[in-house]
Amino acid sequence: MNEQVQVVLVAAAGGGVVGALGLLAGWLLRSRSLRWQLALVAVVSVTTVLVGVVAIAQLMFISRHDLQVVMLVTLAGAAVSLAVAAILSEALVRWSRRLREHVRRIGGGLPDEPAPQAPSELSGLASELAAARRRLEEAAAREQRLEESRRELVSWVSHDLRTPLAGIRAMAEALEDDLAGDPARYHRQIRGEVDRMVSLVDDLFELSRIHAGVLRLQPELVLLGDLVSEAVAAADPVARKHRVRVGGEVQSGLEVNVDPAGLGRVLGNLIVNGVRHTPADGSVHVSARVVGDEVELTVADECGGIEPGTIDRVFDVAFRGAEARTPEDPGDASAHPRAGLGLAIVKGIVEAHRGRVEVANTGADETVRGCRFVVRLPLTRPAG
């Protein structure tokens, strides 16, 4: 057998035995500190060389003097290897401790800090943990806001039901006792209060379907101009009462694949909301056009703008801005704020159409004239 082949085989046999023992030792030390793992790597490497050298010496392939030289060199290398392993293990232990502190900050409410300086794998893990913490904080904030919205919803709905019920009871008692000076007027007011409660219950039912994910759309290809015209016509009585002009324009021949009832409700809620908050002699403008691969539907009013601190909450359930108020005419069901459900329903229906809705103030910072609601829906391309 070739001498070089014998050397390789002997060294491989010795290294295999040492490697197997090293793996066994590593398994036994698997729950110990990283220091032991790195020290074990250094010891296995050096021991493999020593075993190979001794085995070759026993086969008389090298002289005793050469063996001593190789042994000294190997031992010196072993000392250096162990020193380097000790330094690296200390650094890894320090990095792991900092990473552990970083993990504790995810749920411990501790102040945030930059990711620890560590090898790329640990740094990447620290960055992912920091991102996870931010997502958890955002989710907690959303959950808290939803809980606040639920409490506000219960409060507003209780108020909005108690007020008309008290009015109905008082008017019914007046009619029973023949104390009503104008019974016909009392009957109209009772009917108006009932309409308000029916509208509120309808909104609650619609919102519950949206949140439960059981809202069923029946999309069909319709002319957007027809839907806008119908919504403007439906809002005309409210606009006349508030002396607000409602108008707009829609790109000719623009078709959308939507649920007509759902999108009609979106338009109606946005237009009536704009009319209700626009001062007398103001205007609400509705427009629709194609922008890229989307249909952009805009409802702009002259409400005076929304406070910057609350503009992000306008689509929350039960949210009412500072201008929310009880209608002057109790019989005007359309003018009632509806417990802050209208815009939440708008958002739910739009998102069910795979669209999105946004709101922004219009005008310069010093002269904010109103706000603009923009609904963006996927564009339906004609076949062929």
Coordinates of C-alpha atoms in Angstrom, one line a residue:
M1 CA 0.0 0.0 0.0
N2 CA 1.2 3.5 -0.8
E3 CA 2.8 5.3 2.1
Q4 CA 0.7 8.4 1.7
V5 CA -2.5 6.3 1.6
Q6 CA -1.5 4.6 4.9
V7 CA -0.9 8.0 6.5
V8 CA -4.3 9.2 5.4
L9 CA -6.1 6.1 6.6
V10 CA -4.3 6.1 10.0
A11 CA -5.1 9.8 10.5
A12 CA -8.7 9.3 9.4
A13 CA -9.2 6.4 11.7
G14 CA -7.7 8.3 14.7
G15 CA -9.7 11.4 13.8
G16 CA -12.9 9.4 13.4
V17 CA -12.5 8.0 16.9
V18 CA -11.8 11.4 18.4
G19 CA -14.7 12.9 16.4
A20 CA -17.2 10.3 17.7
L21 CA -16.1 10.9 21.3
G22 CA -16.3 14.6 20.7
L23 CA -19.9 14.3 19.4
L24 CA -20.8 12.2 22.5
A25 CA -19.3 14.8 24.7
G26 CA -21.1 17.5 22.8
W27 CA -24.4 15.7 23.4
L28 CA -23.7 15.3 27.1
L29 CA -22.8 19.0 27.3
R30 CA -25.8 20.2 25.1
S31 CA -27.5 22.0 28.0
R32 CA -24.3 23.6 29.3
S33 CA -22.9 27.0 28.5
L34 CA -21.6 27.9 25.0
R35 CA -18.1 28.1 26.7
W36 CA -18.1 24.3 27.0
Q37 CA -19.2 23.9 23.3
L38 CA -16.5 26.1 21.9
A39 CA -13.9 24.6 24.2
L40 CA -14.9 21.2 23.1
V41 CA -14.4 22.2 19.4
A42 CA -10.9 23.4 20.1
V43 CA -10.0 20.2 22.2
V44 CA -11.4 17.9 19.5
S45 CA -9.4 19.7 16.8
V46 CA -6.1 19.5 18.7
T47 CA -6.7 16.0 19.9
T48 CA -7.4 14.8 16.4
V49 CA -4.0 16.1 15.3
L50 CA -2.2 14.6 18.4
V51 CA -3.8 11.2 17.8
G52 CA -2.8 11.2 14.2
V53 CA 0.8 12.2 15.0
V54 CA 1.1 9.6 17.7
A55 CA -0.4 6.9 15.4
I56 CA 2.0 7.8 12.6
A57 CA 4.9 7.8 15.0
Q58 CA 4.0 4.3 16.1
L59 CA 4.1 3.1 12.5
M60 CA 7.7 4.5 12.4
F61 CA 6.9 7.0 9.7
I62 CA 8.6 9.8 11.6
S63 CA 11.5 9.9 14.0
R64 CA 11.3 10.5 17.7
H65 CA 12.9 13.9 17.3
D66 CA 10.4 14.9 14.7
L67 CA 7.6 13.6 16.9
Q68 CA 8.7 15.8 19.8
V69 CA 8.8 18.8 17.5
V70 CA 5.4 18.1 16.1
M71 CA 4.0 17.5 19.6
L72 CA 5.4 20.8 20.9
V73 CA 4.0 22.7 17.9
T74 CA 0.6 21.0 18.3
L75 CA 0.5 21.8 22.1
A76 CA 1.3 25.4 21.4
G77 CA -1.4 25.5 18.8
A78 CA -3.7 23.8 21.3
A79 CA -3.0 26.5 23.9
V80 CA -3.7 29.3 21.3
S81 CA -6.9 27.5 20.1
L82 CA -8.2 27.1 23.7
A83 CA -7.5 30.8 24.4
V84 CA -9.3 31.9 21.2
A85 CA -12.2 29.6 22.1
A86 CA -12.4 31.1 25.5
I87 CA -12.4 34.6 24.2
L88 CA -15.0 33.8 21.5
S89 CA -17.2 31.8 24.0
E90 CA -17.1 34.8 26.4
A91 CA -18.2 37.1 23.6
L92 CA -21.0 34.7 22.5
V93 CA -22.2 34.4 26.1
R94 CA -22.2 38.2 26.4
W95 CA -24.1 38.5 23.1
S96 CA -26.6 35.8 24.2
R97 CA -27.3 37.6 27.5
R98 CA -27.9 40.9 25.7
L99 CA -30.2 39.1 23.3
R100 CA -32.0 37.6 26.3
E101 CA -32.5 41.1 27.7
H102 CA -33.7 42.2 24.3
V103 CA -36.3 39.4 24.3
R104 CA -37.5 40.4 27.8
R105 CA -38.3 43.8 26.5
I106 CA -41.0 42.3 24.2
G107 CA -43.5 41.8 26.9
G108 CA -41.8 43.3 30.0
G109 CA -42.7 46.9 29.3
L110 CA -39.0 47.9 29.4
P111 CA -37.7 50.8 27.4
D112 CA -36.5 50.0 23.9
E113 CA -32.9 50.0 22.8
P114 CA -31.0 49.3 19.6
A115 CA -30.4 45.7 18.7
P116 CA -27.1 44.3 20.3
Q117 CA -24.0 44.2 18.2
A118 CA -23.5 40.5 17.5
P119 CA -22.9 38.1 14.7
S120 CA -25.2 38.5 11.7
E121 CA -27.5 35.6 12.8
L122 CA -28.0 37.0 16.3
S123 CA -28.3 40.5 15.0
G124 CA -30.9 39.4 12.5
L125 CA -32.8 37.6 15.3
A126 CA -32.6 40.7 17.5
S127 CA -34.0 42.8 14.7
E128 CA -36.9 40.3 14.1
L129 CA -37.6 40.4 17.8
A130 CA -37.7 44.2 17.8
A131 CA -40.1 44.1 14.8
A132 CA -42.2 41.6 16.7
R133 CA -42.3 43.9 19.7
R134 CA -43.5 46.8 17.6
R135 CA -46.2 44.6 16.0
L136 CA -47.3 43.4 19.4
E137 CA -47.5 47.0 20.7
E138 CA -49.5 48.1 17.6
A139 CA -51.8 45.1 18.1
A140 CA -52.2 46.0 21.8
A141 CA -53.0 49.6 20.9
R142 CA -55.5 48.5 18.3
E143 CA -57.1 46.1 20.9
Q144 CA -57.3 48.9 23.4
R145 CA -58.8 51.3 20.9
L146 CA -61.4 48.6 19.9
E147 CA -62.3 48.1 23.6
E148 CA -62.7 51.8 24.0
S149 CA -64.9 51.8 20.9
R150 CA -67.0 49.0 22.3
R151 CA -67.6 50.9 25.5
E152 CA -68.4 54.1 23.7
L153 CA -70.7 52.1 21.4
V154 CA -72.7 50.7 24.3
S155 CA -72.8 54.2 25.9
W156 CA -74.0 55.9 22.7
V157 CA -76.5 53.3 21.7
S158 CA -78.0 53.3 25.2
H159 CA -78.3 57.1 25.0
D160 CA -79.6 57.0 21.4
L161 CA -82.3 54.4 22.4
R162 CA -83.2 56.0 25.7
T163 CA -83.8 59.4 24.3
P164 CA -86.4 58.5 21.6
L165 CA -88.0 56.0 24.0
A166 CA -88.4 58.6 26.6
G167 CA -89.9 61.0 24.0
I168 CA -92.3 58.3 22.7
R169 CA -93.4 57.5 26.2
A170 CA -94.0 61.1 27.1
M171 CA -95.9 61.8 23.9
A172 CA -98.0 58.6 24.3
E173 CA -98.9 59.6 27.8
A174 CA -99.9 63.0 26.6
L175 CA -102.1 61.5 23.9
E176 CA -103.7 59.1 26.4
D177 CA -104.5 61.9 28.8
D178 CA -105.8 64.2 26.0
L179 CA -103.1 66.7 26.8
A180 CA -101.7 66.9 23.3
G181 CA -102.5 70.3 21.7
D182 CA -101.7 68.9 18.2
P183 CA -102.2 65.1 18.2
A184 CA -101.2 64.9 14.5
R185 CA -97.9 66.5 15.3
Y186 CA -97.3 64.1 18.1
H187 CA -98.1 61.2 15.9
R188 CA -95.5 62.5 13.3
Q189 CA -92.9 62.9 16.0
I190 CA -93.5 59.4 17.4
R191 CA -93.2 58.0 13.8
G192 CA -89.9 59.9 13.4
E193 CA -88.5 58.6 16.7
V194 CA -89.5 55.0 15.7
D195 CA -87.7 55.6 12.3
R196 CA -84.6 56.7 14.2
M197 CA -84.6 53.6 16.3
V198 CA -85.2 51.3 13.3
S199 CA -82.3 53.0 11.5
L200 CA -80.0 52.5 14.5
V201 CA -81.0 48.8 14.8
D202 CA -80.3 48.4 11.0
D203 CA -76.9 50.0 11.4
L204 CA -76.1 47.7 14.4
F205 CA -77.2 44.6 12.4
E206 CA -75.1 45.7 9.4
L207 CA -72.1 46.3 11.5
S208 CA -72.4 43.0 13.3
R209 CA -72.5 41.2 9.9
I210 CA -69.3 43.1 8.8
H211 CA -67.4 42.3 12.0
A212 CA -68.6 38.6 11.9
G213 CA -67.3 38.3 8.3
V214 CA -70.7 37.2 7.1
L215 CA -71.5 40.2 4.9
R216 CA -72.6 38.7 1.6
L217 CA -72.1 40.9 -1.5
Q218 CA -74.0 40.4 -4.7
P219 CA -71.7 42.2 -7.2
E220 CA -72.9 43.1 -10.7
L221 CA -71.7 45.5 -13.4
V222 CA -73.4 48.9 -12.9
L223 CA -72.9 52.4 -14.1
L224 CA -71.3 54.4 -11.3
G225 CA -73.0 57.5 -12.5
D226 CA -76.4 55.9 -11.8
L227 CA -75.5 55.0 -8.3
V228 CA -74.1 58.5 -7.6
S229 CA -77.3 60.1 -9.0
E230 CA -79.5 57.9 -6.8
A231 CA -77.5 58.6 -3.7
V232 CA -77.6 62.4 -4.4
A233 CA -81.3 62.2 -5.0
A234 CA -81.9 60.3 -1.7
A235 CA -79.9 62.9 0.2
D236 CA -81.6 65.8 -1.4
P237 CA -84.3 66.2 1.4
V238 CA -81.7 66.4 4.1
A239 CA -79.6 68.8 2.0
R240 CA -82.6 71.1 1.5
K241 CA -83.3 71.1 5.2
H242 CA -79.7 72.1 6.0
R243 CA -79.5 74.4 3.0
V244 CA -76.5 72.6 1.6
R245 CA -75.9 72.1 -2.1
V246 CA -75.0 68.6 -3.3
G247 CA -73.6 68.0 -6.8
G248 CA -70.7 66.5 -8.7
E249 CA -69.7 64.7 -11.8
V250 CA -68.8 61.1 -12.8
Q251 CA -66.6 60.1 -15.7
S252 CA -68.9 59.1 -18.6
G253 CA -69.5 55.4 -19.1
L254 CA -67.6 54.4 -15.9
E255 CA -68.7 50.9 -14.9
V256 CA -67.9 49.1 -11.7
N257 CA -68.4 45.5 -10.5
V258 CA -69.9 46.1 -7.1
D259 CA -72.9 45.3 -4.9
P260 CA -75.3 48.1 -5.8
A261 CA -77.0 48.2 -2.4
G262 CA -73.7 48.1 -0.5
L263 CA -72.0 50.9 -2.6
G264 CA -75.2 52.9 -2.5
R265 CA -75.1 52.8 1.3
V266 CA -71.5 53.9 1.2
L267 CA -72.4 56.9 -0.9
G268 CA -75.5 57.7 1.1
N269 CA -73.6 57.6 4.4
L270 CA -70.7 59.8 3.1
I271 CA -73.0 62.3 1.5
V272 CA -75.4 62.6 4.4
N273 CA -72.4 62.8 6.8
G274 CA -71.0 65.6 4.7
V275 CA -74.3 67.5 4.6
R276 CA -74.8 67.1 8.3
H277 CA -71.5 68.7 9.1
T278 CA -71.4 71.4 6.4
P279 CA -72.7 74.8 7.4
A280 CA -75.7 76.4 5.6
D281 CA -75.0 77.6 2.1
G282 CA -72.1 75.2 1.9
S283 CA -71.7 72.4 -0.6
V284 CA -70.9 68.7 -0.8
H285 CA -69.2 67.6 -4.0
V286 CA -69.2 64.0 -5.3
S287 CA -66.9 62.9 -8.1
A288 CA -65.6 59.7 -9.6
R289 CA -62.8 58.9 -12.1
V290 CA -60.4 56.2 -13.1
V291 CA -56.9 56.5 -11.6
G292 CA -54.6 53.7 -12.8
D293 CA -56.1 50.4 -12.0
E294 CA -58.6 51.8 -9.6
V295 CA -61.8 53.8 -9.5
E296 CA -61.5 56.8 -7.3
L297 CA -64.8 58.0 -5.7
T298 CA -64.5 61.3 -3.8
V299 CA -67.0 63.0 -1.5
A300 CA -65.7 66.5 -0.4
D301 CA -67.6 68.7 2.0
E302 CA -67.0 72.1 3.8
C303 CA -67.2 70.9 7.4
G304 CA -64.3 72.9 8.5
G305 CA -61.9 70.0 8.8
I306 CA -61.3 67.3 11.4
E307 CA -58.9 67.7 14.3
P308 CA -55.5 66.2 13.5
G309 CA -55.6 64.1 16.7
T310 CA -58.8 62.4 15.8
I311 CA -58.7 62.1 12.0
D312 CA -57.3 58.6 12.3
R313 CA -60.3 57.5 14.3
V314 CA -63.1 58.7 12.1
F315 CA -63.8 55.1 10.9
D316 CA -63.7 53.6 14.4
V317 CA -66.9 52.2 15.8
A318 CA -68.8 54.6 18.0
F319 CA -66.4 57.5 17.2
R320 CA -68.1 60.9 17.2
G321 CA -66.1 64.1 16.6
A322 CA -66.5 67.2 18.7
E323 CA -69.3 68.3 16.3
A324 CA -71.5 65.3 16.8
R325 CA -74.8 66.6 18.1
T326 CA -78.5 65.7 18.6
P327 CA -80.6 66.9 15.7
E328 CA -82.6 70.0 16.1
D329 CA -85.7 68.2 14.8
P330 CA -86.3 64.9 16.7
G331 CA -88.2 63.6 13.8
D332 CA -85.3 64.0 11.4
A333 CA -83.9 60.4 11.5
S334 CA -81.4 61.1 8.7
A335 CA -79.8 63.9 10.6
H336 CA -79.1 61.8 13.6
P337 CA -75.4 60.8 14.3
R338 CA -76.4 57.1 14.6
A339 CA -74.1 56.3 17.5
G340 CA -71.0 56.8 15.2
L341 CA -71.7 53.8 13.1
G342 CA -72.0 55.3 9.6
L343 CA -68.4 55.6 8.8
A344 CA -67.5 52.3 10.4
I345 CA -70.1 50.7 8.1
V346 CA -68.6 52.6 5.1
K347 CA -65.1 51.1 5.8
G348 CA -66.5 47.6 6.3
I349 CA -68.4 47.6 3.0
V350 CA -65.5 49.2 1.0
E351 CA -63.0 46.6 2.4
A352 CA -65.5 43.8 1.6
H353 CA -65.2 45.1 -2.1
R354 CA -61.4 44.7 -1.8
G355 CA -61.1 48.5 -1.7
R356 CA -60.0 51.1 0.8
V357 CA -61.3 54.4 2.1
E358 CA -59.3 57.4 3.3
V359 CA -60.0 60.8 4.7
A360 CA -58.0 64.0 4.6
N361 CA -58.5 67.7 5.4
T362 CA -58.7 70.1 2.4
G363 CA -57.2 73.5 2.2
A364 CA -54.1 75.1 3.8
D365 CA -53.3 74.5 7.4
E366 CA -54.5 78.0 8.3
T367 CA -57.7 77.9 6.2
V368 CA -59.0 74.4 6.4
R369 CA -62.2 74.4 4.5
G370 CA -63.4 70.8 4.9
C371 CA -62.5 67.2 4.5
R372 CA -62.4 64.8 1.6
F373 CA -63.3 61.1 1.7
V374 CA -61.8 59.0 -1.0
V375 CA -63.0 55.5 -1.8
R376 CA -60.8 53.4 -4.1
L377 CA -62.2 50.3 -5.7
P378 CA -60.6 47.8 -8.2
L379 CA -61.3 48.8 -11.8
T380 CA -63.4 46.5 -13.9
R381 CA -61.8 46.3 -17.4
P382 CA -64.2 45.6 -20.3
A383 CA -63.8 42.2 -21.9
G384 CA -61.8 42.2 -25.1

